[in-house]
C-alpha cells in the first residue's frame, strides 16, 4: 500500500475537484454557488376501501396516517436541499437524521399506497393460469405453502409489514418480514403483495388478534393489481438480461 | 363491519383451505406431506483487487468476511426450509429470527459483491457523455453536488454502507445511508454505486480516518461497471412502462 | 505490541483454562459436565385498572400481551440454559437470537408491569413537598417544563415507550424515548414514570390520537408509587457513594 | 369508558395547566418565559493503557473516538435545551432525533470510559474470596461457565459491546449483547464488566479475529475495578430493600 493517507488534510471541496479532475472531467463553470436541486414532491391518493372487514373509523384514520407520511416525506426532501453536508457525521448530524427519516417516510408512504391498492377486493379471485399463481407455485412449491409462509411472516413482524417481493439478487419471489418501516428490507426488492402489520392496522377492529386480521386481508387480496405488478416485474427482468 | 372476527378459532391449516377455496382454486391433491422447497444456493466470487489504497491483509480478510456471509445465507436458507411456521410470532420464534438473519446476510453478501466489483480501478475514468454522468447531473444538478452528497452519506453511516441506488418509487437515483446491513434501506431500490463503510473496510489501513478511505475508493470507482448497472436499470425502467 | 495473536488457534475450552489459571484460580474439580444453571423464572401479576379512560376490552387485551411477554421470557431463559455457546456468532446463531429476544421480552415484561402499576389512579394527586415534585423541579426547572418534555418524548416514540428514569451516569432524572422494547435505552437507567406508547395501548380507544391518550394517562398517574420508586433510587444513590 | 377523547382539541399548553391543577399544584408564577435548563456537561478522561495487546495507534485512535462522543453528547445536550417540543412527532422531528442521538452518545461515552477503566491490567488477578468471583459462581454456576457465556456474547454482537451487568429487575448479574451503542440494552442494568466489540476496537491489531482480541482483553481485566463496581452495586441493592 503506497499512500493510503495521501488525501489526509485535503478539504472536501478540494477532494471533489481532485476526483473530478482525475476522471478527466473538465472543471465545471459554476458562476454562482447553486443550491442543490434535489427536492422531489410526492402526492397522496385517497383510497375508497369497500371492505367490511375493517371499520370506517379505522379506514379513515389509516388514510390520515398515510397522508402524514407523505407530508413528512416532502418536508424532509425540502430540508435535505439545504442541509449542511460538510459536517455530516454518524453521531450528531442533522444531515444524517434527515436521510434516515427520508427512508422511514418513503417506505411508509409507498407501502401504504401499495397496501391500500391490493386489499379490499370483496370479490377476490385468482385464476390458476395467472402469472401470480404460477410464479408462487414455482417459488414455494404450492400456493398453500406460500400462504403458510406469508402468514408466518405476517405473524413474525414486531410492528411492521409483511411483503411478498421480487428479489433481483435471488431472481425469485420472497416473503419479507419488516419491523417498523425500514428494518429488515433486502436491497433490490420490488413489493408485490403488501399487508400492513403495524398495530394501527388492526387493533381498533381485532384488538390483539392479528391472525384473524391477516386472514381477512388475504381473503380479499386484489389479485388483478398483484397480477399487474408481477407482469411489470417480469417485463423488467426480461429487459435486464 | 360485519364479521371481522369470523375467522377466530379457525386453525391455520383450515384457513389456508378457506382462502384457496374462496379464490376458486381447486383443492390441491397433495398425496403426501411435501417439504417446502424454498432453499436457494448462492455462491461466492473471488475478487482480485489491484488497488494500492488497501493493504493485502485487509483485502484478504474482507474476502473472508464476504465468504462467511454467503455461507451463513445458505445455511439460513436451508434452515428455513423446515422451520416451524405455525407458531411463528414476534417475541420468541425461530422462524422470525431466521427470516431477519436471512435479510442481514443476503444484503451483506450481495453488497460486498457489488462493492468489490465497482472499486479498485486504478485507471478510473468517467466520460461526460456516459449515462452515469448524465443521470447524476440530472438528479443532483452537477457531478460535484453528487460527490458532496455521496461523501456526506458515507460519513453519516454508523457502521454500514453508502449506496447510490435507483429508486423505482421516486423514479430517480438517490444516495442511501445504511446502518449495519439492513437498517435504513428504501424498498424498490437497485444499487448502482456501493462503498462499504463498516469499520472493517478501513480501520486496518486508515484507522478512524474514514474520509480519506472514502476519497481513495471514490478515486478508483470502476465507472465501466457502474455504467453497465445504469444501462440495465434504464432498460428495466423502459420495459416497466 | 508483542503478541496480539498468540491465542490464535487455541480453542475456547483451552482459553477458558488459560485465563482461569492466569488469574491464579485453581482448576475446578468438575466431576461431571454440568448443565449451566442460568434459567430464572419470572411471574406475572394481574392488574385491576380502575381507570375509565381505557375500555375494558383494551385493558384485558393489554394484560394478555403482558402475560405473553412473561411466558416468552421464561421460555427463552430456559432455552438459553442449553444453547450452544461455542459457535455463537453475529450472523447465524441461535445463541445470539435468544440473547436479543431475552432483552426484548425482559424489557417488555417489566415495563408493562411498571406501567400498569403507575397509572389508573382516579384520585391522582401530587404534593409540592414530595420528593417527586422536588426532583422534577431540580432537574427540569419546573414541573410544567417536565410535563412538556415528557409529552414531547411520548409523541416522539415510533412505537414504544416514554420513560422518566434515573440515570446513574448523569446522576439526574431524564426522559427517555424508546422504539419498540429495546432501541434507545441508556445504560444505568432505573425507570420511575412509565407510559406505554405502542399503538396497542391506545388505538382501540383513541385511534391515532396519541396525544389525548397521553394526557389521560398523565392525569391519572399514581404518584404514590412514583414517590416510592424515587425514594428507593435516592436510597440507592446515597449508598453508592 | 366515559370520555376518552375529552382532551381532544385542547392545546399542549392548556393541558399542562389542566394536569397541574388536577394534581392540586398551585399555578406557578412564572414572570417570564424561562428557558429550559436541562443541559448537563460531561467531561472526558485521558486513559493511559499499559497493555501490549493493543497497538499504540489503536489506543490513540480509540481515545479520540471517545472524546468525539463526549463532545457530541455535550452539543446534543445544549441543543435539547431549546429544541421545539410542541411539534415533536415520530416521523419528522428535530426533538426526536436529538433524543435518540443523546442516548447513542451517552452510552458510547460512558461505556468507553468503563471499558478503558477495566482493561489493560497486565498483572490481572482474581481471588476466589472476592465478591466478583462469588457472585459469578452464584449466578452462572462456575467461573468457567461465566467465561464461556461472556465470550459467546462477545462473539454475538454485530458491532457493539459485551457487558456483564447487574440487572435490578432480575436481581442478578447477566451478560448482555449490544448492537451499536443502543440496541439490545435491558432497562435497570448497571455495567460491571465492559468490553468494546466494535470493529474499531480490534481491526487494526487483530483484523477479523475478534476471538483472539476478546481473549487478550479478558486476560487483562482489572478485577480490582470490577470488584469496586460490584461492591457499589451490592450496597445499592442492600439500600433498595
PDB file of N, CA, C and O in Angstrom, chain D residues 91-150:
ATOM      1  N   UNK D  91     -42.088  11.046  13.095  1.00  0.00           N
ATOM      2  CA  UNK D  91     -41.681  10.917  11.695  1.00  0.00           C
ATOM      3  C   UNK D  91     -40.722  11.987  11.197  1.00  0.00           C
ATOM      4  O   UNK D  91     -39.935  11.729  10.283  1.00  0.00           O
ATOM      5  N   UNK D  92     -40.790  13.174  11.760  1.00  0.00           N
ATOM      6  CA  UNK D  92     -40.089  14.290  11.152  1.00  0.00           C
ATOM      7  C   UNK D  92     -39.903  15.359  12.207  1.00  0.00           C
ATOM      8  O   UNK D  92     -40.623  16.339  12.239  1.00  0.00           O
ATOM      9  N   UNK D  93     -38.919  15.152  13.079  1.00  0.00           N
ATOM     10  CA  UNK D  93     -38.871  15.956  14.288  1.00  0.00           C
ATOM     11  C   UNK D  93     -37.439  16.069  14.791  1.00  0.00           C
ATOM     12  O   UNK D  93     -36.786  15.071  15.110  1.00  0.00           O
ATOM     13  N   UNK D  94     -36.942  17.300  14.850  1.00  0.00           N
ATOM     14  CA  UNK D  94     -35.599  17.526  15.384  1.00  0.00           C
ATOM     15  C   UNK D  94     -35.496  17.043  16.824  1.00  0.00           C
ATOM     16  O   UNK D  94     -34.479  16.475  17.230  1.00  0.00           O
ATOM     17  N   UNK D  95     -36.555  17.269  17.612  1.00  0.00           N
ATOM     18  CA  UNK D  95     -36.526  16.855  19.012  1.00  0.00           C
ATOM     19  C   UNK D  95     -36.300  15.346  19.130  1.00  0.00           C
ATOM     20  O   UNK D  95     -35.426  14.890  19.873  1.00  0.00           O
ATOM     21  N   UNK D  96     -37.102  14.582  18.381  1.00  0.00           N
ATOM     22  CA  UNK D  96     -36.923  13.124  18.408  1.00  0.00           C
ATOM     23  C   UNK D  96     -35.487  12.722  18.059  1.00  0.00           C
ATOM     24  O   UNK D  96     -34.876  11.895  18.720  1.00  0.00           O
ATOM     25  N   UNK D  97     -34.963  13.313  16.990  1.00  0.00           N
ATOM     26  CA  UNK D  97     -33.629  12.919  16.553  1.00  0.00           C
ATOM     27  C   UNK D  97     -32.572  13.254  17.604  1.00  0.00           C
ATOM     28  O   UNK D  97     -31.654  12.464  17.841  1.00  0.00           O
ATOM     29  N   UNK D  98     -32.712  14.415  18.240  1.00  0.00           N
ATOM     30  CA  UNK D  98     -31.752  14.763  19.296  1.00  0.00           C
ATOM     31  C   UNK D  98     -31.858  13.786  20.468  1.00  0.00           C
ATOM     32  O   UNK D  98     -30.844  13.379  21.041  1.00  0.00           O
ATOM     33  N   UNK D  99     -33.073  13.406  20.835  1.00  0.00           N
ATOM     34  CA  UNK D  99     -33.228  12.468  21.952  1.00  0.00           C
ATOM     35  C   UNK D  99     -32.608  11.105  21.626  1.00  0.00           C
ATOM     36  O   UNK D  99     -31.957  10.487  22.477  1.00  0.00           O
ATOM     37  N   UNK D 100     -32.819  10.609  20.408  1.00  0.00           N
ATOM     38  CA  UNK D 100     -32.251   9.314  20.057  1.00  0.00           C
ATOM     39  C   UNK D 100     -30.719   9.408  20.007  1.00  0.00           C
ATOM     40  O   UNK D 100     -30.020   8.494  20.465  1.00  0.00           O
ATOM     41  N   UNK D 101     -30.199  10.509  19.459  1.00  0.00           N
ATOM     42  CA  UNK D 101     -28.746  10.666  19.403  1.00  0.00           C
ATOM     43  C   UNK D 101     -28.152  10.883  20.800  1.00  0.00           C
ATOM     44  O   UNK D 101     -27.003  10.516  21.051  1.00  0.00           O
ATOM     45  N   UNK D 102     -28.940  11.485  21.696  1.00  0.00           N
ATOM     46  CA  UNK D 102     -28.469  11.666  23.071  1.00  0.00           C
ATOM     47  C   UNK D 102     -28.114  10.306  23.685  1.00  0.00           C
ATOM     48  O   UNK D 102     -27.055  10.127  24.280  1.00  0.00           O
ATOM     49  N   UNK D 103     -29.006   9.339  23.533  1.00  0.00           N
ATOM     50  CA  UNK D 103     -28.752   8.013  24.092  1.00  0.00           C
ATOM     51  C   UNK D 103     -27.568   7.335  23.407  1.00  0.00           C
ATOM     52  O   UNK D 103     -26.719   6.715  24.064  1.00  0.00           O
ATOM     53  N   UNK D 104     -27.512   7.443  22.083  1.00  0.00           N
ATOM     54  CA  UNK D 104     -26.386   6.878  21.321  1.00  0.00           C
ATOM     55  C   UNK D 104     -25.054   7.371  21.888  1.00  0.00           C
ATOM     56  O   UNK D 104     -24.142   6.585  22.179  1.00  0.00           O
ATOM     57  N   UNK D 105     -24.936   8.670  22.077  1.00  0.00           N
ATOM     58  CA  UNK D 105     -23.664   9.232  22.524  1.00  0.00           C
ATOM     59  C   UNK D 105     -23.444   9.042  24.026  1.00  0.00           C
ATOM     60  O   UNK D 105     -22.310   8.910  24.480  1.00  0.00           O
ATOM     61  N   UNK D 106     -24.529   9.054  24.789  1.00  0.00           N
ATOM     62  CA  UNK D 106     -24.413   8.840  26.234  1.00  0.00           C
ATOM     63  C   UNK D 106     -23.862   7.443  26.512  1.00  0.00           C
ATOM     64  O   UNK D 106     -22.892   7.276  27.262  1.00  0.00           O
ATOM     65  N   UNK D 107     -24.473   6.436  25.886  1.00  0.00           N
ATOM     66  CA  UNK D 107     -23.956   5.079  26.068  1.00  0.00           C
ATOM     67  C   UNK D 107     -22.529   4.970  25.550  1.00  0.00           C
ATOM     68  O   UNK D 107     -21.662   4.375  26.197  1.00  0.00           O
ATOM     69  N   UNK D 108     -22.274   5.535  24.371  1.00  0.00           N
ATOM     70  CA  UNK D 108     -20.944   5.443  23.775  1.00  0.00           C
ATOM     71  C   UNK D 108     -19.898   6.056  24.709  1.00  0.00           C
ATOM     72  O   UNK D 108     -18.837   5.467  24.953  1.00  0.00           O
ATOM     73  N   UNK D 109     -20.196   7.213  25.238  1.00  0.00           N
ATOM     74  CA  UNK D 109     -19.217   7.909  26.084  1.00  0.00           C
ATOM     75  C   UNK D 109     -18.937   7.119  27.363  1.00  0.00           C
ATOM     76  O   UNK D 109     -17.782   6.852  27.707  1.00  0.00           O
ATOM     77  N   UNK D 110     -19.998   6.717  28.062  1.00  0.00           N
ATOM     78  CA  UNK D 110     -19.786   6.085  29.364  1.00  0.00           C
ATOM     79  C   UNK D 110     -19.293   4.641  29.229  1.00  0.00           C
ATOM     80  O   UNK D 110     -18.498   4.182  30.044  1.00  0.00           O
ATOM     81  N   UNK D 111     -19.756   3.916  28.218  1.00  0.00           N
ATOM     82  CA  UNK D 111     -19.246   2.552  28.034  1.00  0.00           C
ATOM     83  C   UNK D 111     -17.754   2.591  27.693  1.00  0.00           C
ATOM     84  O   UNK D 111     -16.981   1.761  28.180  1.00  0.00           O
ATOM     85  N   UNK D 112     -17.356   3.543  26.858  1.00  0.00           N
ATOM     86  CA  UNK D 112     -15.925   3.644  26.569  1.00  0.00           C
ATOM     87  C   UNK D 112     -15.125   3.919  27.850  1.00  0.00           C
ATOM     88  O   UNK D 112     -14.079   3.319  28.081  1.00  0.00           O
ATOM     89  N   UNK D 113     -15.634   4.830  28.663  1.00  0.00           N
ATOM     90  CA  UNK D 113     -14.933   5.124  29.925  1.00  0.00           C
ATOM     91  C   UNK D 113     -14.803   3.887  30.797  1.00  0.00           C
ATOM     92  O   UNK D 113     -13.735   3.579  31.321  1.00  0.00           O
ATOM     93  N   UNK D 114     -15.917   3.155  30.942  1.00  0.00           N
ATOM     94  CA  UNK D 114     -15.882   1.968  31.796  1.00  0.00           C
ATOM     95  C   UNK D 114     -14.999   0.873  31.194  1.00  0.00           C
ATOM     96  O   UNK D 114     -14.384   0.090  31.925  1.00  0.00           O
ATOM     97  N   UNK D 115     -14.967   0.819  29.861  1.00  0.00           N
ATOM     98  CA  UNK D 115     -14.126  -0.164  29.165  1.00  0.00           C
ATOM     99  C   UNK D 115     -12.642   0.122  29.439  1.00  0.00           C
ATOM    100  O   UNK D 115     -11.899  -0.753  29.894  1.00  0.00           O
ATOM    101  N   UNK D 116     -12.230   1.342  29.181  1.00  0.00           N
ATOM    102  CA  UNK D 116     -10.813   1.665  29.370  1.00  0.00           C
ATOM    103  C   UNK D 116     -10.397   1.445  30.833  1.00  0.00           C
ATOM    104  O   UNK D 116      -9.290   1.016  31.122  1.00  0.00           O
ATOM    105  N   UNK D 117     -11.307   1.757  31.750  1.00  0.00           N
ATOM    106  CA  UNK D 117     -11.019   1.577  33.176  1.00  0.00           C
ATOM    107  C   UNK D 117     -10.790   0.110  33.551  1.00  0.00           C
ATOM    108  O   UNK D 117     -10.009  -0.174  34.451  1.00  0.00           O
ATOM    109  N   UNK D 118     -11.528  -0.795  32.884  1.00  0.00           N
ATOM    110  CA  UNK D 118     -11.491  -2.183  33.379  1.00  0.00           C
ATOM    111  C   UNK D 118     -10.662  -3.137  32.522  1.00  0.00           C
ATOM    112  O   UNK D 118     -10.784  -4.358  32.671  1.00  0.00           O
ATOM    113  N   UNK D 119      -9.817  -2.584  31.630  1.00  0.00           N
ATOM    114  CA  UNK D 119      -8.900  -3.458  30.888  1.00  0.00           C
ATOM    115  C   UNK D 119      -7.457  -3.058  31.190  1.00  0.00           C
ATOM    116  O   UNK D 119      -7.203  -2.160  31.967  1.00  0.00           O
ATOM    117  N   UNK D 120      -6.559  -3.762  30.542  1.00  0.00           N
ATOM    118  CA  UNK D 120      -5.169  -3.324  30.489  1.00  0.00           C
ATOM    119  C   UNK D 120      -4.430  -3.482  31.817  1.00  0.00           C
ATOM    120  O   UNK D 120      -3.468  -2.789  32.076  1.00  0.00           O
ATOM    121  N   UNK D 121      -4.886  -4.420  32.633  1.00  0.00           N
ATOM    122  CA  UNK D 121      -4.164  -4.710  33.872  1.00  0.00           C
ATOM    123  C   UNK D 121      -3.204  -5.864  33.578  1.00  0.00           C
ATOM    124  O   UNK D 121      -3.594  -7.027  33.584  1.00  0.00           O
ATOM    125  N   UNK D 122      -1.929  -5.535  33.353  1.00  0.00           N
ATOM    126  CA  UNK D 122      -1.002  -6.569  32.898  1.00  0.00           C
ATOM    127  C   UNK D 122      -0.688  -7.579  33.995  1.00  0.00           C
ATOM    128  O   UNK D 122      -0.112  -8.631  33.733  1.00  0.00           O
ATOM    129  N   UNK D 123      -1.071  -7.241  35.225  1.00  0.00           N
ATOM    130  CA  UNK D 123      -0.912  -8.226  36.316  1.00  0.00           C
ATOM    131  C   UNK D 123      -2.263  -8.651  36.865  1.00  0.00           C
ATOM    132  O   UNK D 123      -2.435  -8.830  38.077  1.00  0.00           O
ATOM    133  N   UNK D 124      -3.194  -8.820  35.971  1.00  0.00           N
ATOM    134  CA  UNK D 124      -4.564  -9.175  36.342  1.00  0.00           C
ATOM    135  C   UNK D 124      -4.629 -10.384  37.269  1.00  0.00           C
ATOM    136  O   UNK D 124      -4.090 -11.452  36.967  1.00  0.00           O
ATOM    137  N   UNK D 125      -5.282 -10.213  38.408  1.00  0.00           N
ATOM    138  CA  UNK D 125      -5.543 -11.373  39.275  1.00  0.00           C
ATOM    139  C   UNK D 125      -6.949 -11.284  39.842  1.00  0.00           C
ATOM    140  O   UNK D 125      -7.510 -10.208  39.974  1.00  0.00           O
ATOM    141  N   UNK D 126      -7.450 -12.453  40.175  1.00  0.00           N
ATOM    142  CA  UNK D 126      -8.789 -12.515  40.761  1.00  0.00           C
ATOM    143  C   UNK D 126      -8.728 -13.523  41.893  1.00  0.00           C
ATOM    144  O   UNK D 126      -8.271 -14.646  41.700  1.00  0.00           O
ATOM    145  N   UNK D 127      -9.169 -13.103  43.060  1.00  0.00           N
ATOM    146  CA  UNK D 127      -9.120 -14.010  44.215  1.00  0.00           C
ATOM    147  C   UNK D 127     -10.453 -14.726  44.374  1.00  0.00           C
ATOM    148  O   UNK D 127     -11.503 -14.165  44.066  1.00  0.00           O
ATOM    149  N   UNK D 128     -10.377 -15.963  44.847  1.00  0.00           N
ATOM    150  CA  UNK D 128     -11.602 -16.740  44.993  1.00  0.00           C
ATOM    151  C   UNK D 128     -12.494 -16.236  46.114  1.00  0.00           C
ATOM    152  O   UNK D 128     -13.665 -16.585  46.182  1.00  0.00           O
ATOM    153  N   UNK D 129     -11.944 -15.414  47.008  1.00  0.00           N
ATOM    154  CA  UNK D 129     -12.816 -14.876  48.050  1.00  0.00           C
ATOM    155  C   UNK D 129     -13.281 -13.452  47.723  1.00  0.00           C
ATOM    156  O   UNK D 129     -13.789 -12.749  48.585  1.00  0.00           O
ATOM    157  N   UNK D 130     -13.082 -13.047  46.476  1.00  0.00           N
ATOM    158  CA  UNK D 130     -13.614 -11.734  46.070  1.00  0.00           C
ATOM    159  C   UNK D 130     -15.117 -11.847  45.856  1.00  0.00           C
ATOM    160  O   UNK D 130     -15.643 -12.923  45.561  1.00  0.00           O
ATOM    161  N   UNK D 131     -15.809 -10.719  46.008  1.00  0.00           N
ATOM    162  CA  UNK D 131     -17.248 -10.688  45.705  1.00  0.00           C
ATOM    163  C   UNK D 131     -17.475 -11.037  44.231  1.00  0.00           C
ATOM    164  O   UNK D 131     -18.421 -11.736  43.885  1.00  0.00           O
ATOM    165  N   UNK D 132     -16.595 -10.506  43.360  1.00  0.00           N
ATOM    166  CA  UNK D 132     -16.742 -10.759  41.919  1.00  0.00           C
ATOM    167  C   UNK D 132     -16.810 -12.259  41.659  1.00  0.00           C
ATOM    168  O   UNK D 132     -17.724 -12.757  40.984  1.00  0.00           O
ATOM    169  N   UNK D 133     -15.828 -12.989  42.205  1.00  0.00           N
ATOM    170  CA  UNK D 133     -15.787 -14.424  41.969  1.00  0.00           C
ATOM    171  C   UNK D 133     -17.029 -15.114  42.537  1.00  0.00           C
ATOM    172  O   UNK D 133     -17.649 -15.962  41.886  1.00  0.00           O
ATOM    173  N   UNK D 134     -17.398 -14.711  43.735  1.00  0.00           N
ATOM    174  CA  UNK D 134     -18.522 -15.396  44.378  1.00  0.00           C
ATOM    175  C   UNK D 134     -19.850 -15.116  43.674  1.00  0.00           C
ATOM    176  O   UNK D 134     -20.687 -16.007  43.524  1.00  0.00           O
ATOM    177  N   UNK D 135     -20.041 -13.888  43.257  1.00  0.00           N
ATOM    178  CA  UNK D 135     -21.297 -13.564  42.561  1.00  0.00           C
ATOM    179  C   UNK D 135     -21.362 -14.268  41.206  1.00  0.00           C
ATOM    180  O   UNK D 135     -22.429 -14.722  40.769  1.00  0.00           O
ATOM    181  N   UNK D 136     -20.242 -14.329  40.517  1.00  0.00           N
ATOM    182  CA  UNK D 136     -20.202 -15.019  39.223  1.00  0.00           C
ATOM    183  C   UNK D 136     -20.517 -16.501  39.413  1.00  0.00           C
ATOM    184  O   UNK D 136     -21.306 -17.087  38.664  1.00  0.00           O
ATOM    185  N   UNK D 137     -19.932 -17.104  40.421  1.00  0.00           N
ATOM    186  CA  UNK D 137     -20.249 -18.519  40.699  1.00  0.00           C
ATOM    187  C   UNK D 137     -21.719 -18.706  41.042  1.00  0.00           C
ATOM    188  O   UNK D 137     -22.349 -19.667  40.616  1.00  0.00           O
ATOM    189  N   UNK D 138     -22.248 -17.767  41.836  1.00  0.00           N
ATOM    190  CA  UNK D 138     -23.655 -17.874  42.224  1.00  0.00           C
ATOM    191  C   UNK D 138     -24.576 -17.815  41.008  1.00  0.00           C
ATOM    192  O   UNK D 138     -25.517 -18.606  40.886  1.00  0.00           O
ATOM    193  N   UNK D 139     -24.287 -16.886  40.082  1.00  0.00           N
ATOM    194  CA  UNK D 139     -25.246 -16.622  39.011  1.00  0.00           C
ATOM    195  C   UNK D 139     -25.004 -17.431  37.732  1.00  0.00           C
ATOM    196  O   UNK D 139     -25.886 -17.506  36.875  1.00  0.00           O
ATOM    197  N   UNK D 140     -23.807 -18.015  37.604  1.00  0.00           N
ATOM    198  CA  UNK D 140     -23.553 -18.847  36.409  1.00  0.00           C
ATOM    199  C   UNK D 140     -23.174 -20.289  36.765  1.00  0.00           C
ATOM    200  O   UNK D 140     -22.937 -21.083  35.873  1.00  0.00           O
ATOM    201  N   UNK D 141     -23.049 -20.595  38.017  1.00  0.00           N
ATOM    202  CA  UNK D 141     -22.707 -21.966  38.396  1.00  0.00           C
ATOM    203  C   UNK D 141     -21.214 -22.156  38.585  1.00  0.00           C
ATOM    204  O   UNK D 141     -20.780 -22.834  39.499  1.00  0.00           O
ATOM    205  N   UNK D 142     -20.415 -21.553  37.686  1.00  0.00           N
ATOM    206  CA  UNK D 142     -18.960 -21.629  37.849  1.00  0.00           C
ATOM    207  C   UNK D 142     -18.326 -20.475  37.072  1.00  0.00           C
ATOM    208  O   UNK D 142     -18.937 -19.912  36.159  1.00  0.00           O
ATOM    209  N   UNK D 143     -17.096 -20.144  37.447  1.00  0.00           N
ATOM    210  CA  UNK D 143     -16.389 -19.077  36.762  1.00  0.00           C
ATOM    211  C   UNK D 143     -16.190 -19.427  35.283  1.00  0.00           C
ATOM    212  O   UNK D 143     -16.332 -18.573  34.403  1.00  0.00           O
ATOM    213  N   UNK D 144     -15.915 -20.685  35.009  1.00  0.00           N
ATOM    214  CA  UNK D 144     -15.719 -21.092  33.617  1.00  0.00           C
ATOM    215  C   UNK D 144     -17.001 -20.963  32.801  1.00  0.00           C
ATOM    216  O   UNK D 144     -16.968 -20.574  31.632  1.00  0.00           O
ATOM    217  N   UNK D 145     -18.130 -21.302  33.418  1.00  0.00           N
ATOM    218  CA  UNK D 145     -19.402 -21.157  32.700  1.00  0.00           C
ATOM    219  C   UNK D 145     -19.638 -19.683  32.359  1.00  0.00           C
ATOM    220  O   UNK D 145     -20.105 -19.346  31.267  1.00  0.00           O
ATOM    221  N   UNK D 146     -19.295 -18.795  33.299  1.00  0.00           N
ATOM    222  CA  UNK D 146     -19.427 -17.356  33.005  1.00  0.00           C
ATOM    223  C   UNK D 146     -18.515 -16.968  31.858  1.00  0.00           C
ATOM    224  O   UNK D 146     -18.931 -16.255  30.949  1.00  0.00           O
ATOM    225  N   UNK D 147     -17.275 -17.440  31.894  1.00  0.00           N
ATOM    226  CA  UNK D 147     -16.343 -17.105  30.815  1.00  0.00           C
ATOM    227  C   UNK D 147     -16.902 -17.537  29.459  1.00  0.00           C
ATOM    228  O   UNK D 147     -16.858 -16.781  28.485  1.00  0.00           O
ATOM    229  N   UNK D 148     -17.431 -18.746  29.410  1.00  0.00           N
ATOM    230  CA  UNK D 148     -17.958 -19.236  28.127  1.00  0.00           C
ATOM    231  C   UNK D 148     -19.147 -18.412  27.661  1.00  0.00           C
ATOM    232  O   UNK D 148     -19.310 -18.127  26.477  1.00  0.00           O
ATOM    233  N   UNK D 149     -19.988 -18.028  28.616  1.00  0.00           N
ATOM    234  CA  UNK D 149     -21.165 -17.241  28.257  1.00  0.00           C
ATOM    235  C   UNK D 149     -20.750 -15.836  27.809  1.00  0.00           C
ATOM    236  O   UNK D 149     -21.280 -15.297  26.835  1.00  0.00           O
ATOM    237  N   UNK D 150     -19.802 -15.259  28.499  1.00  0.00           N
ATOM    238  CA  UNK D 150     -19.337 -13.909  28.183  1.00  0.00           C
ATOM    239  C   UNK D 150     -18.672 -13.880  26.804  1.00  0.00           C
ATOM    240  O   UNK D 150     -18.909 -12.972  25.999  1.00  0.00           O
TER     241      UNK D 150
END
